Coordinates of C-alpha atoms in Angstrom, one line a residue:
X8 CA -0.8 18.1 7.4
X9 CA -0.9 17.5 3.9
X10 CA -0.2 19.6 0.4
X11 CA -0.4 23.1 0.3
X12 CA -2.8 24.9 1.3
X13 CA -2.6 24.1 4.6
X14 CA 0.4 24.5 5.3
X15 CA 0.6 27.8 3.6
X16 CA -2.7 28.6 6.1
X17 CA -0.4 27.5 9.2
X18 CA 2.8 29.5 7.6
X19 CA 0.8 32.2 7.4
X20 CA -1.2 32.8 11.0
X21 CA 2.6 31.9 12.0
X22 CA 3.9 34.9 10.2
X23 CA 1.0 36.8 12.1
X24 CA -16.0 5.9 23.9
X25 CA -17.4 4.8 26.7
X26 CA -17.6 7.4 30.0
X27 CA -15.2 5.8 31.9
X28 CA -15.7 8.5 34.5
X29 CA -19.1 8.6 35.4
X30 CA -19.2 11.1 38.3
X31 CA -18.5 13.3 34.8
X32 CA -15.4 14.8 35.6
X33 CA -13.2 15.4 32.5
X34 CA -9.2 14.9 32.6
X35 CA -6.8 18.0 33.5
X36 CA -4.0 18.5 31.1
X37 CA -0.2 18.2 32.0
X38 CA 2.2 15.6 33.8
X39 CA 4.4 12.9 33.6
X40 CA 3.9 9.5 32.2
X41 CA 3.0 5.9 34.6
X42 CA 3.0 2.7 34.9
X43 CA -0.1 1.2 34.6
X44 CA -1.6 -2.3 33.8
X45 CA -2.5 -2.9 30.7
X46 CA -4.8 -5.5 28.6
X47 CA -4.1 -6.1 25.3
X48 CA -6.9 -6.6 22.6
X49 CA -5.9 -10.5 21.2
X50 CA -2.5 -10.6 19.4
X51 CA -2.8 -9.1 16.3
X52 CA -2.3 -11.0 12.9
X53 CA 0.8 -9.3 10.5
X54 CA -1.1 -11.1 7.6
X55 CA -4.3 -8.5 8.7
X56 CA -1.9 -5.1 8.9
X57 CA -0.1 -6.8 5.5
X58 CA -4.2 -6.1 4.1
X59 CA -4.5 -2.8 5.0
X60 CA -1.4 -1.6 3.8
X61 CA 0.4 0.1 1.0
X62 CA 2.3 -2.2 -1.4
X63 CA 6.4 -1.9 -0.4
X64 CA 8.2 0.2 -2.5
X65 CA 5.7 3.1 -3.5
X66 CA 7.3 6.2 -4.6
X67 CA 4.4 8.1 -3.4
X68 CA 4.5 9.8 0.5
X69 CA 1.0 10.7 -0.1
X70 CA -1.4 8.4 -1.5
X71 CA -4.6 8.3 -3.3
X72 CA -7.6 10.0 -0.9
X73 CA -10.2 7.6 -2.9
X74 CA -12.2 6.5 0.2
X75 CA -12.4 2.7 1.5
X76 CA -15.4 1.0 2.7
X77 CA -15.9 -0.4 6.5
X78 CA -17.6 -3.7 5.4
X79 CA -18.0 -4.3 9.5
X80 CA -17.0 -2.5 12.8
X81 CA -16.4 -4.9 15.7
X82 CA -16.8 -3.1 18.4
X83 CA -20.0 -1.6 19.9
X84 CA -21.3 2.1 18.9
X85 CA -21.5 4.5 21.7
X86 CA -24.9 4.5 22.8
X87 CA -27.4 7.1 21.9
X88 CA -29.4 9.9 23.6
X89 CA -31.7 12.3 22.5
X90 CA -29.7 16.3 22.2
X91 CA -31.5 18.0 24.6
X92 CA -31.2 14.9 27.1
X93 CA -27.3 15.8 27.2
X94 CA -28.2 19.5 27.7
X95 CA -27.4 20.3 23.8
X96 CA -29.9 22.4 22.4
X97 CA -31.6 20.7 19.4
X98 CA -32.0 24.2 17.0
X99 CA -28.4 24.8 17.3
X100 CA -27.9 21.4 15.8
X101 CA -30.7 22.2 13.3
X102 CA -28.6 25.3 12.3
X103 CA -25.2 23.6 12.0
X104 CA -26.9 20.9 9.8
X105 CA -28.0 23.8 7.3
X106 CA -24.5 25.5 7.5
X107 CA -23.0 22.3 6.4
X108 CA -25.9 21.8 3.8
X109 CA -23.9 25.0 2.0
X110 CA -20.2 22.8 2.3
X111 CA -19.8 20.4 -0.5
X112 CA -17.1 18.7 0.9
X113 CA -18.3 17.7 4.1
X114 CA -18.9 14.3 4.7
X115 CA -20.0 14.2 8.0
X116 CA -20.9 15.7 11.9
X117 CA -21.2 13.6 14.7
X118 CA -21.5 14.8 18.3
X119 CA -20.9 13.0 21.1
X120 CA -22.0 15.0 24.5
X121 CA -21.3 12.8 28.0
X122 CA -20.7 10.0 26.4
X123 CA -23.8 9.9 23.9
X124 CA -24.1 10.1 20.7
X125 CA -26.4 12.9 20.5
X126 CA -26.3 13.8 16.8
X127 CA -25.2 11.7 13.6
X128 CA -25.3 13.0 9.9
X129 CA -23.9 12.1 6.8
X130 CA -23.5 14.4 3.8
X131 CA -22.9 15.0 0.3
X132 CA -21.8 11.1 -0.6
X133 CA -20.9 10.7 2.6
X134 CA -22.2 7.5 4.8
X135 CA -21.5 5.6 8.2
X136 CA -19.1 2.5 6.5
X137 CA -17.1 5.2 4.4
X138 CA -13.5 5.5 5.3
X139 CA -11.6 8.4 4.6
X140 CA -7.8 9.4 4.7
X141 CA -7.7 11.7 8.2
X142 CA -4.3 12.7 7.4
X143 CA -2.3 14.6 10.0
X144 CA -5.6 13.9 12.4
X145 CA -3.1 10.4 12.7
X146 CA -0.9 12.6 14.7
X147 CA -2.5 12.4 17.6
X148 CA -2.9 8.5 17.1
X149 CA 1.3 8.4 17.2
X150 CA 1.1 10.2 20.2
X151 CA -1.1 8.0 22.1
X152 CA 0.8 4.5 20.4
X153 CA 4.5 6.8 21.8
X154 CA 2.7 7.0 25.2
X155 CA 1.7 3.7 26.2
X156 CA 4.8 2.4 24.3
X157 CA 6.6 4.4 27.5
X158 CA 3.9 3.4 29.8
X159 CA 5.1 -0.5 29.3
X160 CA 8.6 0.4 29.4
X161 CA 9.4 -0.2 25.6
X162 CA 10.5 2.9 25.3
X163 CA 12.3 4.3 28.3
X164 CA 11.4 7.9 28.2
X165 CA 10.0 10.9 26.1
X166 CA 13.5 12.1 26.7
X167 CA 15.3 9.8 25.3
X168 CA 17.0 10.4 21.6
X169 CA 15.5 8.5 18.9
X170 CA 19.3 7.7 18.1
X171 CA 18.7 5.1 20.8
X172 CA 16.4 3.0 18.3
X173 CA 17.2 3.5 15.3
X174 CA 21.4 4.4 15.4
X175 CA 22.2 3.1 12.1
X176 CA 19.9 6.3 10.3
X177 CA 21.9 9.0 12.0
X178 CA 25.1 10.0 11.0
X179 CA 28.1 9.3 13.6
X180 CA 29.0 12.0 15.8
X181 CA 26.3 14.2 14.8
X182 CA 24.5 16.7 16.9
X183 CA 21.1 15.3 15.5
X184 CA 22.1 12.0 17.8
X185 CA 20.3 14.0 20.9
X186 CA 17.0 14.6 19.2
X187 CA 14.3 13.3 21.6
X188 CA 11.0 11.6 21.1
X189 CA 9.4 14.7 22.4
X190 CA 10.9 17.1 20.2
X191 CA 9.5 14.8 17.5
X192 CA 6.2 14.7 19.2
X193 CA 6.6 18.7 20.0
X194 CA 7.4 19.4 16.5
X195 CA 10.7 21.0 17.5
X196 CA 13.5 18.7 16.2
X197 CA 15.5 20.9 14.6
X198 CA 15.4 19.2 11.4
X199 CA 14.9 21.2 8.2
X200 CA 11.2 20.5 7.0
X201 CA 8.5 22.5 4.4
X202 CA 5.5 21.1 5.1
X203 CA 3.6 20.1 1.6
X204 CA 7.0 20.2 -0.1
X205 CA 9.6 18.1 1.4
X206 CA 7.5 15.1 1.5
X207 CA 7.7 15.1 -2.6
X208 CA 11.1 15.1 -2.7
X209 CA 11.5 12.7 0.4
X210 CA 8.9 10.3 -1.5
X211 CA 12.0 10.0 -4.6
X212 CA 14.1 7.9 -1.6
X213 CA 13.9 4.6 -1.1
X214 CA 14.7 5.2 2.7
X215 CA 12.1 7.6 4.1
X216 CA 13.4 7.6 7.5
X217 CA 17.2 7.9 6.8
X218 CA 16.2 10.5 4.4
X219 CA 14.0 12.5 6.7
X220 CA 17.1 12.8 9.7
X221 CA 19.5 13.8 6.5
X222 CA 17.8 16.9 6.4
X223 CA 19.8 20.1 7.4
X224 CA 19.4 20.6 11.1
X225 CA 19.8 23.4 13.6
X226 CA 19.7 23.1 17.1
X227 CA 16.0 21.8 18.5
X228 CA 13.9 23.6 20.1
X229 CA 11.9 25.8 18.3
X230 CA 8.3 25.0 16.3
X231 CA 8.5 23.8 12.7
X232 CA 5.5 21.4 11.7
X233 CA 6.7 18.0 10.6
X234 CA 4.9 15.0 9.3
X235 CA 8.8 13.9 8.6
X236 CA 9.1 13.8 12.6
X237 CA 6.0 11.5 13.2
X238 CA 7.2 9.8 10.6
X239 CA 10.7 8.7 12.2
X240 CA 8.6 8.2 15.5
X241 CA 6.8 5.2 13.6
X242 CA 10.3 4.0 13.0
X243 CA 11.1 4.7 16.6
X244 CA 7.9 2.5 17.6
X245 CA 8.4 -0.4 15.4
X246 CA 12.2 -0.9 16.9
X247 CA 11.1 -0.4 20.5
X248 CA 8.7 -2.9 20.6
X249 CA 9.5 -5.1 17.8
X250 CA 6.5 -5.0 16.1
X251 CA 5.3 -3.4 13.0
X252 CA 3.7 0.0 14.4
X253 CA -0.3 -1.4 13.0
X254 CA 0.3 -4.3 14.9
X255 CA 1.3 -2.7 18.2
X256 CA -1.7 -0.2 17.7
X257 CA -3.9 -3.3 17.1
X258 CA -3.2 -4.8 19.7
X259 CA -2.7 -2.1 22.2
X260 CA -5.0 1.0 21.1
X261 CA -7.1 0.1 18.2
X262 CA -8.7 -3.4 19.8
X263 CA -9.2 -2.1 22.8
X264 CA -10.9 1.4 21.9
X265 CA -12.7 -0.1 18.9
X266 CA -11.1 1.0 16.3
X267 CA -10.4 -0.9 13.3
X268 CA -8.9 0.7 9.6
X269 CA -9.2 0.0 6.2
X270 CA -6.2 1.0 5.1
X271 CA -2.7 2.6 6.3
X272 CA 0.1 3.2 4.3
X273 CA 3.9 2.1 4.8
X274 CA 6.9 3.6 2.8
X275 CA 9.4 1.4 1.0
X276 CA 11.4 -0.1 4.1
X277 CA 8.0 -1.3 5.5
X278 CA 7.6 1.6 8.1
X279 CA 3.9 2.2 8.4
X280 CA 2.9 5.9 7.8
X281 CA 3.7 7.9 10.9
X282 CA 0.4 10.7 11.1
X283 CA -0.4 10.3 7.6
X284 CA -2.1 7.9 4.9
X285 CA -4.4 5.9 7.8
X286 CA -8.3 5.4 7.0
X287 CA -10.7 5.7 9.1
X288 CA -15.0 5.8 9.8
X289 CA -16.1 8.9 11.3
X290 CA -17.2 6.9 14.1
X291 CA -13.7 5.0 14.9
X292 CA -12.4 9.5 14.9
X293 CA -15.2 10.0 17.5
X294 CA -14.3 6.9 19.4
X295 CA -10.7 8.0 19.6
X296 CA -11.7 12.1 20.5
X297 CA -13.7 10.3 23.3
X298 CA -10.8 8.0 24.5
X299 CA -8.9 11.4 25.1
X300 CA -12.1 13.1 26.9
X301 CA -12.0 10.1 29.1
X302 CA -8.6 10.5 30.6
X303 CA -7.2 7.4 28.1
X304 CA -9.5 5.0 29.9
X305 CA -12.4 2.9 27.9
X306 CA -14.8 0.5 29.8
X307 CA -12.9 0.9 33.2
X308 CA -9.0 0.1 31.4
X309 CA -6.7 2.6 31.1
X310 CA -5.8 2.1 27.5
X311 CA -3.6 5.2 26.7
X312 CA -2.0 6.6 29.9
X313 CA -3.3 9.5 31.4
X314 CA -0.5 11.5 31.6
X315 CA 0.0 11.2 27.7
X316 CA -3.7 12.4 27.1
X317 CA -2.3 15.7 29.9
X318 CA 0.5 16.1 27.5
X319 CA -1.5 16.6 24.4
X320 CA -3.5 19.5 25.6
X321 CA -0.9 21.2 27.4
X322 CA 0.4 23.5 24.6
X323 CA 4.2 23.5 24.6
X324 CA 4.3 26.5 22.0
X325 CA 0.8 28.4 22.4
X326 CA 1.3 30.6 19.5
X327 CA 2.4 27.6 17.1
X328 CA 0.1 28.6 15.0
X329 CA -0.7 31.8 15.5
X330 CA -4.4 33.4 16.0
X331 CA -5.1 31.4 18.8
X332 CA -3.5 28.0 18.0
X333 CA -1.3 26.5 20.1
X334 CA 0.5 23.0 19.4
X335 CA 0.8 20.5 22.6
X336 CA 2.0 16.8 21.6
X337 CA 0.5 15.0 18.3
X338 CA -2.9 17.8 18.9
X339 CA -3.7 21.5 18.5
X340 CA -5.0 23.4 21.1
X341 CA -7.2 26.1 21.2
X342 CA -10.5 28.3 23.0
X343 CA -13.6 28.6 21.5
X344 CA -16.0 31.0 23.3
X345 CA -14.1 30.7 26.3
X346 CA -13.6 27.1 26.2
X347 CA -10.2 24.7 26.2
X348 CA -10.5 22.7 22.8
X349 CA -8.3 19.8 21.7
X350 CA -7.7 19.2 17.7
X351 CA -6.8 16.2 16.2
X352 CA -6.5 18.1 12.7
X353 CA -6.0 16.6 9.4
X354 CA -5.7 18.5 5.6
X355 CA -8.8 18.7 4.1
X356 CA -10.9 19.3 7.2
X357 CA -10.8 15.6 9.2
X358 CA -11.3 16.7 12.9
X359 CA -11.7 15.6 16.2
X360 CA -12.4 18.8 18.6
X361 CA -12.4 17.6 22.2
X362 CA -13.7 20.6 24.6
X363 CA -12.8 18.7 28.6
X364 CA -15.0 21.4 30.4
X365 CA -18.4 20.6 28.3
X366 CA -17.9 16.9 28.6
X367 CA -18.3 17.1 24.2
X368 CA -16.5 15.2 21.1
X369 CA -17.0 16.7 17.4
X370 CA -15.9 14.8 14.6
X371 CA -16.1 15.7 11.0
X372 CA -14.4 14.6 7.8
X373 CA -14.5 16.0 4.3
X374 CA -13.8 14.8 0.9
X375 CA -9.7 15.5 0.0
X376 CA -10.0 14.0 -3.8
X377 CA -8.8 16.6 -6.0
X378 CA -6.7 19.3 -6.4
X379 CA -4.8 20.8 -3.1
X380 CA -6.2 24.4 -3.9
X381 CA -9.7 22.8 -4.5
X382 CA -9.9 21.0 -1.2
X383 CA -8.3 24.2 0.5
X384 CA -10.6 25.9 -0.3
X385 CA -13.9 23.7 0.8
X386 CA -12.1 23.2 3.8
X387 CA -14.4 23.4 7.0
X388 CA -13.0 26.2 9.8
X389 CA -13.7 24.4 12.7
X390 CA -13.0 27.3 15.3
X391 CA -15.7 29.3 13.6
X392 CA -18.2 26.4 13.4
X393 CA -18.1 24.8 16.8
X394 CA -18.4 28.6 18.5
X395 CA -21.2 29.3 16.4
X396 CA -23.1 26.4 16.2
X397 CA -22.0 23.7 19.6
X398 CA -19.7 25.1 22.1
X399 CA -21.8 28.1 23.8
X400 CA -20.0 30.4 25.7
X401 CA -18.6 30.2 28.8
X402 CA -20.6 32.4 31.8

């Protein structure tokens, strides 16, 4: 997440693509990871990750939310259909359009229903090449880069403890040695963490990572949101497969579902940003949201495994977040009339809401210049929205 009101909103309900599967069946959550064959985009050039990314040595964690431009997208948009082709009902669309009319912040709503692209708008500055911060929305990209790291065999097993990677930023002989990539991934760790504060203080270090696993730790297993966690998981990626962790999503996710950013952060050591400070269209969200509808598969190859895309809906603490939110692996989970939803949620309002059983993506960013209380409080509730407006409820 990112800055406070957010994460005063989770502390609080605490305290209380391409179809690949045309026959239209949507994946089922849960499982183990597999091997599977997989086809890399091109190798990735360093010298392109170098362009996108922050200068070395920032004391920032968070950076600027001053949106880049897409000067091109390389890949090919999903195709269109008309709303009421897809079986979405056009005056619901109408409706949600005016609702967001009344949301100054919103920058955009796209739908994708089967596939399709059935709706597209942009809003309030808002436009098709702008490029916004998605914040902990990222999360779910970590996830998917942590799976098929397994998948190949980088990385031997969810279970294993990130101690196995990077040893020399824990201390000897410490309990924190057996913390595994899925606690990290679970948010469960055990490490000490304020989301919206520690990151400031974190940020004063000129070792993120080592800083992060110095924090005061009780024994894993319970629920305390972490971007610190995804953090040390980018870490964990860019010693398991010996590249930088943009490269090995360029080459491995990014290429081959489309997806292309214009800008993602890296902290003073050179580790890029793990579920935080990555840019990214509206489109390249949907395209991802879609990737995860389809079981990890685009255009007939299994790009993130299937078992990782299972693992992300199947919420490992259901009341994470109170009211109704549960927290699987790098995504949310929730119902909405009735209805299994997936969240890729970042601060500010950047979501992808995947709902399996209605074959449907919804993307939308907002603007996160500005004050934290001022972008708190503009920020889009997307439970309320979607059952209101797109996700009718279930007979």
């Amino acid at each position: 997440m990112r800055r406070t009101g957010r994460a005063r909103w989770v502390a609080w309900l605490a305290a209380m693509a391409t179809v690949a599967a045309s026959a239209g069946c949507g994946p089922t959550f849960g499982g183990d990871a597999e091997r599977v064959a997989w086809h890399p985009a091109p190798p990735p050039r360093e010298s392109t990750c170098e362009a996108i990314a922050q200068r070395p040595g920032s004391d920032a964690f968070y950076e600027s939310n001053r949106p880049y431009v897409d000067r091109g997208e390389i890949r090919p948009d999903p195709p269109r259909a008309t709303p009421a082709s897809q079986g979405v009902d056009p005056a619901r669309l109408a409706r949600a359009a005016a609702a967001l009319d009344g949301k100054p912040g919103v920058r955009s709503l796209l739908v994708l229903r089967n596939g399709r692209l059935v709706y597209e708008r942009y809003l309030h500055g808002g436009s098709r090449t702008q490029s916004n911060n998605v914040h902990s929305a990222s999360k779910g990209i970590i996830q998917a880069l942590v799976g098929i790291a397994v998948a190949q065999g980088k990385v031997r097993s969810l279970d294993v403890p990130a101690a196995a990677y990077v040893p020399a930023e824990f201390p000897p002989s410490s309990p924190k040695r057996a913390i595994t990539l899925r606690q990290l991934l679970t948010m469960s760790s055990g490490l000490s963490w304020t989301e919206d504060s520690t990151e400031h203080s974190i940020g004063r270090t000129r070792d993120w990572v080592k800083a992060i696993i110095d924090r005061p730790y009780r024994p894993a297993g319970r629920f305390n949101y972490s971007t610190g966690n995804t953090h040390v998981l980018s870490a964990v990626l860019q010693a398991a497969t010996g590249m930088s962790t943009c490269a090995y999503a360029e080459r491995y996710l990014f290429g081959p579902a489309g997806i292309t950013p214009e800008h993602w952060g890296r902290d003073p050591r050179g580790v890029y940003s793990g579920g935080f400070n990555l840019f990214l269209t509206a489109r390249e969200l949907a395209r991802f949201g879609q990737l995860y509808l389809d079981g990890g598969r685009k255009g007939g190859r299994q790009v993130v495994p299937a078992s990782t895309v299972r693992q992300a809906g199947a919420a490992r603490f259901p009341d994470a977040g109170g009211a109704g939110f549960g927290y699987g692996s790098g995504w949310w989970v929730t119902r909405v009339n009735g209805h299994k939803v997936l969240l890729a949620w970042g601060w500010g309002g950047q979501y992808v809401a995947v709902v399996p059983d209605l074959r449907m993506v919804v993307t939308t960013t907002q603007d996160t210049q500005g004050g934290g209380r001022r972008v708190d409080a503009r920020e889009l509730d997307i439970r309320r929205f979607l059952g209101q407006y797109l996700v009718t409820r279930r007979a």
